PDB file of C-alpha atoms and ligand atoms in Angstrom:
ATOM      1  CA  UNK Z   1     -23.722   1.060  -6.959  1.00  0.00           C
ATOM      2  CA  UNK Z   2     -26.305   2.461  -9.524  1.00  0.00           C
ATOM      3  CA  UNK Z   3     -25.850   6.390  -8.234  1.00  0.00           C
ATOM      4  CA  UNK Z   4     -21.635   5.444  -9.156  1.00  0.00           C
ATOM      5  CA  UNK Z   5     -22.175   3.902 -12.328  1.00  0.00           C
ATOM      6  CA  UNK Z   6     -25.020   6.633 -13.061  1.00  0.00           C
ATOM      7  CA  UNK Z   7     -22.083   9.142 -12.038  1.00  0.00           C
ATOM      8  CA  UNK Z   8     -19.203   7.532 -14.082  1.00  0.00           C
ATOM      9  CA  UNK Z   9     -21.799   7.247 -17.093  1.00  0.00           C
ATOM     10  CA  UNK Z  10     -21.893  10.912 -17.319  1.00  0.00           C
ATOM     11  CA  UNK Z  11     -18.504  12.018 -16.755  1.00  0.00           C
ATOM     12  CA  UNK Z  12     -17.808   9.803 -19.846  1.00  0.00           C
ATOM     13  CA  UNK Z  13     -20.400  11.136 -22.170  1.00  0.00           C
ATOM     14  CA  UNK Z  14     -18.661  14.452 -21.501  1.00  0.00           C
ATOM     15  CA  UNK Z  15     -15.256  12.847 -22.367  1.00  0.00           C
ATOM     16  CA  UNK Z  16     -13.912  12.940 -19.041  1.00  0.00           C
ATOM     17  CA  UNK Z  17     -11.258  10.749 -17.834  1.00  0.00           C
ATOM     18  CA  UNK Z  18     -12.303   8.584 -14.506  1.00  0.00           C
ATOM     19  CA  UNK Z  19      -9.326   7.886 -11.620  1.00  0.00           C
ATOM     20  CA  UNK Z  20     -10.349   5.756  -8.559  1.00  0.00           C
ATOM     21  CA  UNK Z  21      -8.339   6.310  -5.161  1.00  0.00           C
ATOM     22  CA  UNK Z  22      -9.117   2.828  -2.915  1.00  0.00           C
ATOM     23  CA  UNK Z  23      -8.758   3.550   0.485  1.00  0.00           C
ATOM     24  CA  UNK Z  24     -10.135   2.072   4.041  1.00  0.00           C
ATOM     25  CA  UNK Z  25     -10.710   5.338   5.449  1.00  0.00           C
ATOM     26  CA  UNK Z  26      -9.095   6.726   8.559  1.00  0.00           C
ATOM     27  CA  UNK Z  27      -7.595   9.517   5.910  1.00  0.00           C
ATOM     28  CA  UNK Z  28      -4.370  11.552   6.319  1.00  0.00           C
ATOM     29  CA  UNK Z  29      -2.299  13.828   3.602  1.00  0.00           C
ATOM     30  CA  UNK Z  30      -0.615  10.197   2.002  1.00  0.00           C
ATOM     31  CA  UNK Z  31      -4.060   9.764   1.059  1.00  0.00           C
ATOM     32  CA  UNK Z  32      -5.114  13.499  -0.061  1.00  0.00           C
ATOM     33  CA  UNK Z  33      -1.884  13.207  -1.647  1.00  0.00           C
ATOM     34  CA  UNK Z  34      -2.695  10.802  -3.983  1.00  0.00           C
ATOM     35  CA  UNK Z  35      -5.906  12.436  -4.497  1.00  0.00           C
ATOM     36  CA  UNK Z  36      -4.586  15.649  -5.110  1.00  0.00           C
ATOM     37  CA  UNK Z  37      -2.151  13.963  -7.752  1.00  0.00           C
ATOM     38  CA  UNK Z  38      -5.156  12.183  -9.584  1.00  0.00           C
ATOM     39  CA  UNK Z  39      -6.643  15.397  -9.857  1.00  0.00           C
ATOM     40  CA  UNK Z  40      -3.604  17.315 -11.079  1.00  0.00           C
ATOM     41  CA  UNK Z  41      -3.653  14.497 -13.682  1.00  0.00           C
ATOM     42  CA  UNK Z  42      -7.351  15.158 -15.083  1.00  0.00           C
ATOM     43  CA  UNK Z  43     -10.311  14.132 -15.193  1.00  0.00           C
ATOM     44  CA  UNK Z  44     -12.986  13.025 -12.493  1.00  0.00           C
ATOM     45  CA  UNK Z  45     -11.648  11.296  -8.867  1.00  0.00           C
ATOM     46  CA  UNK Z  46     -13.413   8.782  -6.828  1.00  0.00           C
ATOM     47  CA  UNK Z  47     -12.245   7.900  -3.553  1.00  0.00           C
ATOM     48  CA  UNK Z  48     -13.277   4.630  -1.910  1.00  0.00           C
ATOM     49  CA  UNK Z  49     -13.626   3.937   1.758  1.00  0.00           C
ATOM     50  CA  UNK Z  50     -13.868   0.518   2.385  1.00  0.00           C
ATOM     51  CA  UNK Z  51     -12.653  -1.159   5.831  1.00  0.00           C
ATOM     52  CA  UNK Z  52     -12.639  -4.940   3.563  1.00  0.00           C
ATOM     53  CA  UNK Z  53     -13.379  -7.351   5.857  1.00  0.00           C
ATOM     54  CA  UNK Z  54     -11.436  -9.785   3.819  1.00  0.00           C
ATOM     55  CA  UNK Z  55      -8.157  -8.447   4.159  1.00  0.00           C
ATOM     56  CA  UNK Z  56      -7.739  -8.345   7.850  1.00  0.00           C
ATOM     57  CA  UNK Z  57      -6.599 -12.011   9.182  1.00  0.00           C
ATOM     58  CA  UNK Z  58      -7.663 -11.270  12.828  1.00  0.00           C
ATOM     59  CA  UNK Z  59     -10.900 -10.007  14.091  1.00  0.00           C
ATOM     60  CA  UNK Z  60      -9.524  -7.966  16.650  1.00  0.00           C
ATOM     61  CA  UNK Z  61      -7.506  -6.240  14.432  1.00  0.00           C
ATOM     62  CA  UNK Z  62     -10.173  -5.491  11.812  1.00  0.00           C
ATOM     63  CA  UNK Z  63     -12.113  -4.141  15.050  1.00  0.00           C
ATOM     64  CA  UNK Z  64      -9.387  -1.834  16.273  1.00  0.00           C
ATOM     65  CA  UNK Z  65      -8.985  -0.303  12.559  1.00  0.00           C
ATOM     66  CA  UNK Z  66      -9.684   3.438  13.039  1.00  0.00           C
ATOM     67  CA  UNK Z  67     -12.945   4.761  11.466  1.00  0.00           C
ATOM     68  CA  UNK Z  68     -13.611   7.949  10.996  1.00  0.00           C
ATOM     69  CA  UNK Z  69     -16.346   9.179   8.793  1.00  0.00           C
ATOM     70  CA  UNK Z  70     -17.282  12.515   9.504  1.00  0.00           C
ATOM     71  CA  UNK Z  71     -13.200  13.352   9.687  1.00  0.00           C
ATOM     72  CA  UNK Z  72     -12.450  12.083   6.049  1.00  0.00           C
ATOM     73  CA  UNK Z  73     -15.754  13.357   4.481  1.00  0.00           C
ATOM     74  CA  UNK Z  74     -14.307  16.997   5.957  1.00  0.00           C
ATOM     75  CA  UNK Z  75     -11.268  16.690   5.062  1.00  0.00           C
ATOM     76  CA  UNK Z  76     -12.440  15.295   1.019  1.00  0.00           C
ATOM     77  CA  UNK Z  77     -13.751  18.237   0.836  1.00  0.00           C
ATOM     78  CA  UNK Z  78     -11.022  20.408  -0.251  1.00  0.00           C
ATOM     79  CA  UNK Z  79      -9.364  17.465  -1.608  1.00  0.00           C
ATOM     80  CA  UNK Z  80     -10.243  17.727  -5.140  1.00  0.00           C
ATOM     81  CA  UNK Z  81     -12.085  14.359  -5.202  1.00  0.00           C
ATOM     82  CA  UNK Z  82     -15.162  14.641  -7.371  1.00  0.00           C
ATOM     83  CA  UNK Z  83     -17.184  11.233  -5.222  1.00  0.00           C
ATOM     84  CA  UNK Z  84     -16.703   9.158  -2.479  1.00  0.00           C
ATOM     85  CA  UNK Z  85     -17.941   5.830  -2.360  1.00  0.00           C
ATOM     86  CA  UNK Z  86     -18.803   3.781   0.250  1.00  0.00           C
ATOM     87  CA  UNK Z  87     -20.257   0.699  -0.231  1.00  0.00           C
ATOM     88  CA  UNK Z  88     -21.466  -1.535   2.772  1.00  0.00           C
ATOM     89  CA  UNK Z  89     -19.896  -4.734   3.169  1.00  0.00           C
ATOM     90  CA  UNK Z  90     -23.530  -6.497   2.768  1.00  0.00           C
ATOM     91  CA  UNK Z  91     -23.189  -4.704  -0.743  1.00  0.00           C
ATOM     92  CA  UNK Z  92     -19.700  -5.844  -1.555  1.00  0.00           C
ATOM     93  CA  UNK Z  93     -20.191  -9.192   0.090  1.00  0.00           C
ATOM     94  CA  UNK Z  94     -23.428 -10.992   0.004  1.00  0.00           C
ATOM     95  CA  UNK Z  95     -24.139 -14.111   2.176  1.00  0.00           C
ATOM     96  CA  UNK Z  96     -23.675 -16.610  -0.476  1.00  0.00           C
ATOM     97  CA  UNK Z  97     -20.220 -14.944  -2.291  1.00  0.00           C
ATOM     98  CA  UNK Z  98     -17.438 -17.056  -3.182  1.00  0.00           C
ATOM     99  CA  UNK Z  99     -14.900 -15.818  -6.028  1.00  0.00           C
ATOM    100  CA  UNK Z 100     -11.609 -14.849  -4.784  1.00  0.00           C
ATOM    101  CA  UNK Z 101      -8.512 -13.463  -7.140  1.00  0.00           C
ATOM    102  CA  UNK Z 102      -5.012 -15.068  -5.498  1.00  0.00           C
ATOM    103  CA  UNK Z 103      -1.589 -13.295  -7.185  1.00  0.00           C
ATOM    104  CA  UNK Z 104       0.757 -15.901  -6.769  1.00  0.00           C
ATOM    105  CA  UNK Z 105       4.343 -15.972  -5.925  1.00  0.00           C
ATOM    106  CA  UNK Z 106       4.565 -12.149  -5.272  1.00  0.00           C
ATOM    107  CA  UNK Z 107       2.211 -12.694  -2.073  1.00  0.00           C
ATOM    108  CA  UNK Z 108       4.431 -15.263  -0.652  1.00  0.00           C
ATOM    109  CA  UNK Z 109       6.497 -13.427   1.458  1.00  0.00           C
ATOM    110  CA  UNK Z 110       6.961  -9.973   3.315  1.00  0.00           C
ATOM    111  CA  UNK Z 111       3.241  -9.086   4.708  1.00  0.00           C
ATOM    112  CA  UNK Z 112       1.744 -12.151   2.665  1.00  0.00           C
ATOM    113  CA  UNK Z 113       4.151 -14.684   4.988  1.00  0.00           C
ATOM    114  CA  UNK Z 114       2.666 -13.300   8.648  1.00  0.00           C
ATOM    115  CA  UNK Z 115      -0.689 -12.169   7.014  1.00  0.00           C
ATOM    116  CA  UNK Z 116      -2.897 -15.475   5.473  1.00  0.00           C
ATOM    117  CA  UNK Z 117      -5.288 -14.484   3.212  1.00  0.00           C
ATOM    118  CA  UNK Z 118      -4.568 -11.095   3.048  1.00  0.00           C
ATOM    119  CA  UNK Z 119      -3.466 -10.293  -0.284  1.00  0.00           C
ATOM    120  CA  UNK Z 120      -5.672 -12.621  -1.936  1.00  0.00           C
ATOM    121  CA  UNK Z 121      -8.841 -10.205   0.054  1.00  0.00           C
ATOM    122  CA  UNK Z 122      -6.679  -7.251  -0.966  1.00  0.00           C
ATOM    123  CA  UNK Z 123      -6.727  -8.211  -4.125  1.00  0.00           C
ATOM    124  CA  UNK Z 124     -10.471  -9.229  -4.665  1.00  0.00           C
ATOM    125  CA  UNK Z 125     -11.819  -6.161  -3.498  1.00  0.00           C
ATOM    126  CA  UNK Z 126      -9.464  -3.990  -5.608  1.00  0.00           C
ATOM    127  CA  UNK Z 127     -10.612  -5.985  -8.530  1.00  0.00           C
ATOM    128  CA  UNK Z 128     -14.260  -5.055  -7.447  1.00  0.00           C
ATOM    129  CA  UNK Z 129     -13.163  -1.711  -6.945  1.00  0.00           C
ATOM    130  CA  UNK Z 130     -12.028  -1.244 -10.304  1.00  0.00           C
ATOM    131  CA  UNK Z 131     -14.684  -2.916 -12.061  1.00  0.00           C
ATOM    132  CA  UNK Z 132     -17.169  -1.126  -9.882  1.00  0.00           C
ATOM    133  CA  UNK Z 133     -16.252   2.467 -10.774  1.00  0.00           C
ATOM    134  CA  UNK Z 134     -15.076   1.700 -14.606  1.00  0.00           C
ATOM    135  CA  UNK Z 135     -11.946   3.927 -13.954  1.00  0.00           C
ATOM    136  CA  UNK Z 136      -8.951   4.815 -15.965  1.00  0.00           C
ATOM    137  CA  UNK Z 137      -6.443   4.786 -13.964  1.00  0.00           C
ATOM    138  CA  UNK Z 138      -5.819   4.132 -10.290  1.00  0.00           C
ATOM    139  CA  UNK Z 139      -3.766   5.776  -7.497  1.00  0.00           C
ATOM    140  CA  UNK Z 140      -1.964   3.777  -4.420  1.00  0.00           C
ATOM    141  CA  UNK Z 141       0.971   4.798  -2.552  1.00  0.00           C
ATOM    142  CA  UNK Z 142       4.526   3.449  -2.780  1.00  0.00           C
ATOM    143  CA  UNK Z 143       4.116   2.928   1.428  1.00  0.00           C
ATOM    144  CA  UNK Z 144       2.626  -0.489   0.943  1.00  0.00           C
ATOM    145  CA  UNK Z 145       4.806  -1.612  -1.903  1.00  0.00           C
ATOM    146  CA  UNK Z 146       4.185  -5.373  -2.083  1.00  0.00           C
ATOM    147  CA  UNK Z 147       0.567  -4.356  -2.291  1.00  0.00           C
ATOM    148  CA  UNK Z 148       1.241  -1.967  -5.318  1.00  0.00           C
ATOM    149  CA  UNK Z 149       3.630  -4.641  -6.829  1.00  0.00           C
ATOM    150  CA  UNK Z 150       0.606  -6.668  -6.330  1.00  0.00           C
ATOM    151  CA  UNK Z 151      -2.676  -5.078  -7.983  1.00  0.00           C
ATOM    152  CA  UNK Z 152      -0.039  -4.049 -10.965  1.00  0.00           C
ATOM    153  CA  UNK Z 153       0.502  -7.827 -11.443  1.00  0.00           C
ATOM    154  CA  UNK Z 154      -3.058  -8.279 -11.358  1.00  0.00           C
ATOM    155  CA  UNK Z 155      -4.030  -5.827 -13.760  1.00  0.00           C
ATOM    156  CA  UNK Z 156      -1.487  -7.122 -16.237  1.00  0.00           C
ATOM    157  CA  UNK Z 157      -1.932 -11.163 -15.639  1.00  0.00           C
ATOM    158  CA  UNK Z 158      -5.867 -10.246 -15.620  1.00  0.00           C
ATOM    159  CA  UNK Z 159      -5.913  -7.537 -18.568  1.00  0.00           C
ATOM    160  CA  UNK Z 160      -7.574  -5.556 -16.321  1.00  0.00           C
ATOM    161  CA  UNK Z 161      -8.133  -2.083 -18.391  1.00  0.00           C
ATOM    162  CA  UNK Z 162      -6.874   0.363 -15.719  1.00  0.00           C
ATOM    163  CA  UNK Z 163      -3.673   1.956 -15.701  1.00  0.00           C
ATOM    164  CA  UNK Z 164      -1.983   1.546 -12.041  1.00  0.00           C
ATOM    165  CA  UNK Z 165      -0.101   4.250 -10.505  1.00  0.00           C
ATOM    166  CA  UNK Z 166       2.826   4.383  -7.827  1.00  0.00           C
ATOM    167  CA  UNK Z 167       2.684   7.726  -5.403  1.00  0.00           C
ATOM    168  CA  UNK Z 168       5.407   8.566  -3.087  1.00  0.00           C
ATOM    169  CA  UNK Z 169       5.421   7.724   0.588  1.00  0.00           C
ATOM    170  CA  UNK Z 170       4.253  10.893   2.724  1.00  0.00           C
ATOM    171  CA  UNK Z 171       6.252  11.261   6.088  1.00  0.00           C
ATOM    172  CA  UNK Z 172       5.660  13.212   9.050  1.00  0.00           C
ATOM    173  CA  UNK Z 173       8.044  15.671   9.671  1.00  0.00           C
ATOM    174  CA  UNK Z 174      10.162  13.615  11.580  1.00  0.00           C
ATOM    175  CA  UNK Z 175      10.538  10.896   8.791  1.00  0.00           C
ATOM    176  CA  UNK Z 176       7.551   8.207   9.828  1.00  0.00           C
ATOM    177  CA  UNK Z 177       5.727   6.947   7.036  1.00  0.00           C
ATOM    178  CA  UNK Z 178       1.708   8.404   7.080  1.00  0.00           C
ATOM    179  CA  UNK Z 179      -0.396   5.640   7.967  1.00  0.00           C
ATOM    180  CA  UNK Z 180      -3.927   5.234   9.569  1.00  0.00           C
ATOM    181  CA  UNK Z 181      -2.208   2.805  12.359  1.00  0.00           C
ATOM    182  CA  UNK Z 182       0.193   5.547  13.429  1.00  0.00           C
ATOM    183  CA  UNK Z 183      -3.197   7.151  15.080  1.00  0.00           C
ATOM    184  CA  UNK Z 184      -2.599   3.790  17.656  1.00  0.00           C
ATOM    185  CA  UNK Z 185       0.809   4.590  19.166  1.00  0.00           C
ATOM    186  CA  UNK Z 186       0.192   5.947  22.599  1.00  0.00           C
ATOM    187  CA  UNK Z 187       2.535   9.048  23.163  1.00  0.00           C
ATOM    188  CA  UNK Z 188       6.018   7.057  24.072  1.00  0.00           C
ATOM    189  CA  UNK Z 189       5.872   4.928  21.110  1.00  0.00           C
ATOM    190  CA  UNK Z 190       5.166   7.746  18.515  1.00  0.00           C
ATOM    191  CA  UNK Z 191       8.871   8.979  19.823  1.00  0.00           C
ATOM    192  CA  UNK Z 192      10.035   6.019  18.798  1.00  0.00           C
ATOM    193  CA  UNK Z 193       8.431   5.547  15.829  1.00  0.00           C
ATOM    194  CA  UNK Z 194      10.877   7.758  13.561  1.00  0.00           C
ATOM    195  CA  UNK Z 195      13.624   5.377  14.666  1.00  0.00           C
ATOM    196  CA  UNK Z 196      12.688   2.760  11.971  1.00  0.00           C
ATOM    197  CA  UNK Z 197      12.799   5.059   8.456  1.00  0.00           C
ATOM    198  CA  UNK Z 198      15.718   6.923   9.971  1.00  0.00           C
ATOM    199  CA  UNK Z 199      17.833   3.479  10.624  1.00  0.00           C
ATOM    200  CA  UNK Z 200      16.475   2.175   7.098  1.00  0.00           C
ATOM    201  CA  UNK Z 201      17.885   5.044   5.578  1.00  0.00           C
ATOM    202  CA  UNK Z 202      21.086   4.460   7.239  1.00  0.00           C
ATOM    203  CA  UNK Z 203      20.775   1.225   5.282  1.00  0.00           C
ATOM    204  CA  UNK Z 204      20.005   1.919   2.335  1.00  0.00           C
ATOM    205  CA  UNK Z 205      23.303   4.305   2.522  1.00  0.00           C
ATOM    206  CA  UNK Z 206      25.260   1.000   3.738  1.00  0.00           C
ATOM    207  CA  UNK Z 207      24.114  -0.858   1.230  1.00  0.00           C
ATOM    208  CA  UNK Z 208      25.020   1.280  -1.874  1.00  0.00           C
ATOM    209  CA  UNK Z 209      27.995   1.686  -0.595  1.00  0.00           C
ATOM    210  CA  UNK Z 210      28.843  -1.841  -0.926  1.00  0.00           C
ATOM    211  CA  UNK Z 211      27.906  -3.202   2.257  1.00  0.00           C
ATOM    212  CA  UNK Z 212      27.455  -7.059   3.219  1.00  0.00           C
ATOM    213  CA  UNK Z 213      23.770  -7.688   2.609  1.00  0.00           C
ATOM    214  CA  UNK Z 214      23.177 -10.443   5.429  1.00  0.00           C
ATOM    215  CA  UNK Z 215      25.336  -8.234   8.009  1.00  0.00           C
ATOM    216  CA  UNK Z 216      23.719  -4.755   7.103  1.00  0.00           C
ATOM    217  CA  UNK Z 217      20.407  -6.423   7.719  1.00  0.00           C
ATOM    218  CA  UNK Z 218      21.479  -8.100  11.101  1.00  0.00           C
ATOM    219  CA  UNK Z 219      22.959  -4.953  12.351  1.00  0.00           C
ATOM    220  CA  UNK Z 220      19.868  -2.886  11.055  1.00  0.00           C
ATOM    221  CA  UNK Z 221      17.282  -5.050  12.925  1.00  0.00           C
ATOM    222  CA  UNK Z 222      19.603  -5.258  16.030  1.00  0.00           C
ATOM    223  CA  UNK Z 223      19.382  -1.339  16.132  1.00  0.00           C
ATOM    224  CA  UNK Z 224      15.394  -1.126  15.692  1.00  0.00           C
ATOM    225  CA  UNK Z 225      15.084  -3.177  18.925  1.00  0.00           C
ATOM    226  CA  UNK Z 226      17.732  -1.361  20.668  1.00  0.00           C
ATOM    227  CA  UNK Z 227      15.482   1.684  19.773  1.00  0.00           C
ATOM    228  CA  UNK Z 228      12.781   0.465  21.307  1.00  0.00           C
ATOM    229  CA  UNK Z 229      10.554  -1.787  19.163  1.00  0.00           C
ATOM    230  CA  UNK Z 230       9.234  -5.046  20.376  1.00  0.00           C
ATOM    231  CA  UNK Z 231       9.731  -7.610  16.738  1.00  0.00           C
ATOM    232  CA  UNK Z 232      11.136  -6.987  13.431  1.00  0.00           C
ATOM    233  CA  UNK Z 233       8.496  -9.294  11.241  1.00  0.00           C
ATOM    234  CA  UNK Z 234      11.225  -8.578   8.209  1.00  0.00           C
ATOM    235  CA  UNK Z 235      13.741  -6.860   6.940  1.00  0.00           C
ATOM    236  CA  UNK Z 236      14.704  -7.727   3.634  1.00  0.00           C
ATOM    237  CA  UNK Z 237      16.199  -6.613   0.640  1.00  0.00           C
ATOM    238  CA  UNK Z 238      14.129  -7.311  -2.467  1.00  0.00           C
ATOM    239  CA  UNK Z 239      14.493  -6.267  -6.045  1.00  0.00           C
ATOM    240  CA  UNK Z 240      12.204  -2.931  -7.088  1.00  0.00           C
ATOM    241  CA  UNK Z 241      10.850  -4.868 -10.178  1.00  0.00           C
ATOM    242  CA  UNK Z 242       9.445  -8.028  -8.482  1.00  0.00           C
ATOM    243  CA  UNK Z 243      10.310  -8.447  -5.489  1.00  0.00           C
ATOM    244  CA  UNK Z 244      12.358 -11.122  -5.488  1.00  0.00           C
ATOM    245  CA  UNK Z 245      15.042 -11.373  -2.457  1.00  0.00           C
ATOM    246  CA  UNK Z 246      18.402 -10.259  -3.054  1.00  0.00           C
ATOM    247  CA  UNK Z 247      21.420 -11.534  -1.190  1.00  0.00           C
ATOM    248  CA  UNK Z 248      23.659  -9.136  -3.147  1.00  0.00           C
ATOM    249  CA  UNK Z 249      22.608  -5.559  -4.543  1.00  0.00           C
ATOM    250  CA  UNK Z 250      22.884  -6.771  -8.218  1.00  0.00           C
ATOM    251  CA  UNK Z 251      19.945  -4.555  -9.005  1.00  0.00           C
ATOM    252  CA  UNK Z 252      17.441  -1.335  -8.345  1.00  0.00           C
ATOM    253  CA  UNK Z 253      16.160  -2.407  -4.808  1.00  0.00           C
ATOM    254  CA  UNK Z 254      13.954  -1.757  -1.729  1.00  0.00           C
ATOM    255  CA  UNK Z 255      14.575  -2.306   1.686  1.00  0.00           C
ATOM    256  CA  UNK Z 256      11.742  -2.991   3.249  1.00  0.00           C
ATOM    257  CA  UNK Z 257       9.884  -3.751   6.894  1.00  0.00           C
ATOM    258  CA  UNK Z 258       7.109  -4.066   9.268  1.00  0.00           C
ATOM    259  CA  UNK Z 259       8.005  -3.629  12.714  1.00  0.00           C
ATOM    260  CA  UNK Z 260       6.236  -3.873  15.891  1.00  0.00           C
ATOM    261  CA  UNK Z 261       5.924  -1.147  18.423  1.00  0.00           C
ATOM    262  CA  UNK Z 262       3.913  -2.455  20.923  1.00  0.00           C
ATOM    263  CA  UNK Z 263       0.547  -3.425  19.887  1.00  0.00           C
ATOM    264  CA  UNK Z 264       1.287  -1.634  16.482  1.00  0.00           C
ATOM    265  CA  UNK Z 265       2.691  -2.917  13.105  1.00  0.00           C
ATOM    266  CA  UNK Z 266       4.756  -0.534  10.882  1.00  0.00           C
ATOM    267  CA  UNK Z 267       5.463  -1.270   7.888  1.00  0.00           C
ATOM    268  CA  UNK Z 268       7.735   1.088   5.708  1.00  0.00           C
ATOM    269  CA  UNK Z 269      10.598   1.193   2.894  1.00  0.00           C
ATOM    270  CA  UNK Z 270      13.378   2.622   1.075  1.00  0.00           C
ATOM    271  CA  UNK Z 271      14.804   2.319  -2.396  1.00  0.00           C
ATOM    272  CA  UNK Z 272      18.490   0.814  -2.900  1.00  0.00           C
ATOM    273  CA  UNK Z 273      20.252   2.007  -6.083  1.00  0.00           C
ATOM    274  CA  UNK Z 274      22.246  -1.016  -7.569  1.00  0.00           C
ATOM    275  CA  UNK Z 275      26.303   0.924  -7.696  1.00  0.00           C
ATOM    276  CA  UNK Z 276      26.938   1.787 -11.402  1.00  0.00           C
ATOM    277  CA  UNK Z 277      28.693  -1.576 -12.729  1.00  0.00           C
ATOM    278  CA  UNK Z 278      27.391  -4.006 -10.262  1.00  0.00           C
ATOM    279  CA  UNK Z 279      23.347  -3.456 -11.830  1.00  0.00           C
ATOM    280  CA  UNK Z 280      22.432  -6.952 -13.504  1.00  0.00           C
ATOM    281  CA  UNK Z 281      25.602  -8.855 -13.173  1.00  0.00           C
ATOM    282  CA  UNK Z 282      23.284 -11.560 -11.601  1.00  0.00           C
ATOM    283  CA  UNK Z 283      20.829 -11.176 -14.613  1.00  0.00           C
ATOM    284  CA  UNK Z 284      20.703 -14.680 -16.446  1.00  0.00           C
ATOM    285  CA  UNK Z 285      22.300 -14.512 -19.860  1.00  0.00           C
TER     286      UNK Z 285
HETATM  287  O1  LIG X 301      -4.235   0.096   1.151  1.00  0.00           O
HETATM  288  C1  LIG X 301      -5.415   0.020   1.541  1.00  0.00           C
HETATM  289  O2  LIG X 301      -5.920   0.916   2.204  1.00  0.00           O
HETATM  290  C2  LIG X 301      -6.228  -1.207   1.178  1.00  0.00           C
HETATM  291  O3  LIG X 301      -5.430  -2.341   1.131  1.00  0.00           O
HETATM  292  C3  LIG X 301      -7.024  -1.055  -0.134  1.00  0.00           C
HETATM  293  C4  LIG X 301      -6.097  -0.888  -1.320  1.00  0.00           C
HETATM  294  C5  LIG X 301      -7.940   0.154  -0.033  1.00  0.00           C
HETATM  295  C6  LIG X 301      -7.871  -2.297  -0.378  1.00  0.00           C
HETATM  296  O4  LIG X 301      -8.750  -2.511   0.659  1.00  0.00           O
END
């Protein structure tokens, strides 16, 4: 930690702005895209590659999370990104630590319902993250949105003084979401995988176009298994703002999901625009 701070001490005595990119590693272009837009933004980048123990809430999972050092250090280095961090957990957690930060209500359902304790170890390392590198402003991508939704409420209820910032979802070329699990589907299920953004979309369409909420959703999830995945986890309708479940599309919304094809969860989502007229008739007067 004393080479970052040393680092961060001097960008700032030459006036530079600092931007911190958290990441676990096992990098791909939704990552170097976020990177790439920190840079285009000004100012210094850090990247952080940290698999947090804390977040995963099964050992065999955190143990089948793809590393890859040598790969993302290669590919960084075209990037843009001025330092990459990596701290050892030893570093981040020492035997005796015991401080947590818990976001309430916004962690209750979606991933936070199947996943126990994940947002609040999410959260907590973010916060270290952020305090660690002193930075300005902060990149994560829209792919996990209930995490973004997440570390913004944290920065606000906490006063954190980093600015947080929403990037687009990167797809493949046949529409599935850019994620370090993808690297897990064995040949078959990477065919498949598409299936889930492309029927979301088909959604999304539904929905804006006036369609029952409760029956789009059934017929959506009933057409992800017929394509071949195992579970739906969720599919749900929530508002963009904060997240909370929508049984009509009274406002701006997201549909979103994680899936399971095979041994591999997918999580992904689309927005919903509320139909001119309809936006906020449910707000309370
Ligand atoms: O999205 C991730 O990769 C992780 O949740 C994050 C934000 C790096 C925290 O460990």
């Amino acid at each position: 930690m004393p080479e970052l701070r040393r680092r961060v001490a001097i960008w700032r005595q030459a006036g530079e702005s600092v931007a911190v990119v958290p990441t676990m590693g096992a990098l791909h272009e939704g990552h170097l895209s976020l990177v790439r837009q920190a840079k285009a933004e000004g100012g210094r980048v850090i990247v952080t590659i940290f698999v947090n123990p804390l977040q995963f809430n099964s050992q065999a999972d955190l143990a089948l999370y793809p590393r890859d050092e040598a790969g993302d250090a290669a590919l960084l280095a075209g990037s843009g990104a001025d330092l990459l961090y990596v701290p050892e957990a030893s570093d981040m957690y020492p035997a005796d630590f015991s401080t947590s930060v818990a976001v309430a209500g916004l962690t209750d359902g979606l991933c936070g319902a199947n996943r126990v304790g994940h947002f609040t170890g999410m959260a907590t390392v973010v916060t270290k993250l952020f305090l660690r590198s002193g930075a300005d402003c902060a990149y994560f991508g829209e792919k996990d949105f209930q995490q973004l939704r997440v570390v913004q409420r944290m920065v606000r209820d906490l006063d954190l003084p980093i600015r947080v910032i929403g990037c687009p979802t990167i797809r493949e070329a046949d529409g599935l979401a850019m994620s370090s699990r993808n690297r897990r589907l064995p040949q078959a299920a990477r065919a498949v995988a598409p299936a889930l953004y492309r029927l979301m979309q088909e959604a999304a369409v539904a929905l804006e176009a006036g369609g029952d909420v409760g029956a789009v959703l059934a017929e959506t999830g009933a057409a992800v298994l017929a394509a071949g995945f195992a579970r739906v986890e969720y599919l749900e309708l929530r508002a963009e703002d904060d997240l909370t479940r929508l049984e009509r599309l009274s406002r701006p919304a997201r549909l979103l999901a994680a899936c399971w094809l095979g041994e591999v969860r997918l999580i992904d989502n689309v927005p919903v625009r509320a139909p001119a007229g309809r936006e906020d008739r449910d707000a309370p007067c």
